[in-house]
Tab-separated table of C-alpha atoms in Angstrom:
chain	number	residue	atom	x	y	z
I	238	MET	CA	-93.247	124.626	-50.174
I	239	CYS	CA	-89.778	126.057	-49.525
I	240	ARG	CA	-86.919	125.445	-51.909
I	241	ASN	CA	-84.155	125.474	-49.349
I	242	ILE	CA	-85.317	122.603	-47.132
I	243	LYS	CA	-82.419	120.171	-46.779
I	244	THR	CA	-82.653	116.389	-46.786
I	245	LEU	CA	-81.689	114.932	-43.407
I	246	PHE	CA	-81.927	111.230	-44.281
I	247	ASN	CA	-79.113	108.787	-45.130
I	248	PHE	CA	-76.153	110.877	-44.039
I	249	GLU	CA	-73.206	109.643	-42.072
I	250	PRO	CA	-72.840	110.981	-39.394
I	251	PRO	CA	-76.554	111.575	-38.838
I	252	GLY	CA	-77.798	115.134	-38.719
I	253	PRO	CA	-77.447	116.897	-35.384
I	254	ARG	CA	-80.500	117.734	-33.287
I	255	MET	CA	-79.972	121.386	-34.211
I	256	ARG	CA	-80.875	120.633	-37.859
I	257	PHE	CA	-84.084	118.912	-36.816
I	258	GLN	CA	-85.009	121.932	-34.693
I	259	ALA	CA	-84.286	124.320	-37.569
I	260	SER	CA	-86.347	122.327	-40.062
I	261	ALA	CA	-89.219	121.990	-37.565
I	262	LEU	CA	-89.146	125.734	-36.894
I	263	GLN	CA	-89.252	126.436	-40.630
I	264	PHE	CA	-92.181	124.047	-41.067
I	265	VAL	CA	-94.206	125.501	-38.176
I	266	ARG	CA	-93.544	129.049	-39.386
I	267	LYS	CA	-94.738	128.131	-42.868
I	268	LEU	CA	-97.781	126.304	-41.547
I	269	SER	CA	-98.849	129.022	-39.106
I	270	GLY	CA	-98.030	131.944	-41.390
I	271	PHE	CA	-96.175	133.757	-38.601
I	272	ASN	CA	-92.446	134.314	-38.327
I	273	LYS	CA	-92.729	135.020	-34.605
I	274	PRO	CA	-95.831	134.191	-32.549
I	275	SER	CA	-97.528	136.601	-30.168
I	276	GLN	CA	-96.837	136.205	-26.451
I	277	ALA	CA	-100.228	134.550	-26.014
I	278	ASN	CA	-99.378	131.873	-28.602
I	279	GLU	CA	-95.671	131.474	-27.866
I	280	ALA	CA	-96.055	128.353	-25.703
I	281	ALA	CA	-98.186	126.588	-28.324
I	282	PHE	CA	-95.733	127.592	-31.068
I	283	GLU	CA	-92.710	126.235	-29.153
I	284	ARG	CA	-94.590	123.039	-28.280
I	285	ALA	CA	-95.434	122.521	-31.966
I	286	VAL	CA	-91.786	123.025	-32.955
I	287	SER	CA	-90.564	120.479	-30.402
I	288	GLU	CA	-93.243	117.924	-31.377
I	289	VAL	CA	-92.481	118.252	-35.102
I	290	SER	CA	-88.749	117.991	-34.405
I	291	GLU	CA	-89.190	114.856	-32.316
I	292	SER	CA	-91.512	113.296	-34.916
I	293	ALA	CA	-88.986	113.963	-37.682
I	294	ARG	CA	-86.177	112.457	-35.627
I	295	ARG	CA	-88.240	109.330	-34.895
I	296	LEU	CA	-89.224	109.013	-38.560
I	297	LEU	CA	-85.650	109.145	-39.807
I	298	ALA	CA	-84.435	106.792	-37.079
I	299	SER	CA	-86.999	104.158	-38.089
I	300	ARG	CA	-86.580	104.389	-41.890
I	301	THR	CA	-84.348	102.209	-43.999
I	302	PRO	CA	-82.768	103.345	-47.270
I	303	MET	CA	-84.961	102.863	-50.339
I	304	ARG	CA	-82.168	100.979	-52.055
I	305	PRO	CA	-80.797	98.356	-49.657
I	306	ARG	CA	-77.310	98.726	-51.088
I	307	ALA	CA	-77.268	102.506	-50.923
I	308	THR	CA	-74.276	103.815	-49.051
I	309	ALA	CA	-74.622	106.685	-46.660
I	310	ARG	CA	-73.672	110.031	-48.127
I	311	SER	CA	-70.981	112.146	-46.580
I	312	ARG	CA	-71.663	115.732	-45.614
I	313	GLN	CA	-68.026	116.547	-46.390
I	314	ARG	CA	-67.683	115.092	-49.907
I	315	ARG	CA	-69.192	117.907	-51.972
I	316	PRO	CA	-67.335	120.743	-50.220
I	317	ARG	CA	-64.046	118.870	-50.662
I	318	GLU	CA	-64.719	118.259	-54.365
I	319	ARG	CA	-65.688	121.898	-54.842
I	320	SER	CA	-62.502	122.986	-53.089
I	321	LYS	CA	-60.360	120.760	-55.326
I	322	LEU	CA	-61.957	122.247	-58.440
I	323	ARG	CA	-61.495	125.777	-57.172
I	324	PHE	CA	-57.988	125.628	-55.822
I	325	GLY	CA	-56.505	122.704	-57.732
């Protein structure tokens, strides 16, 4: 599918609702083949985005890590490490 879809599971703090909306919008666009729906289909398109977003949020809320001892990843770790390498 798309190469730039980001993983939203097992992060501390959990991903904001905005990320779920963005991933749902990307999914519905890919599935429908339209970047922007016509006015006649706009309501159905928005409803699909909200339903996919809510389903994704429920899925991630109900899942447990595959490895029970896996620690939650930090969204800030990689940028900090990259900054240390770059600027010393």
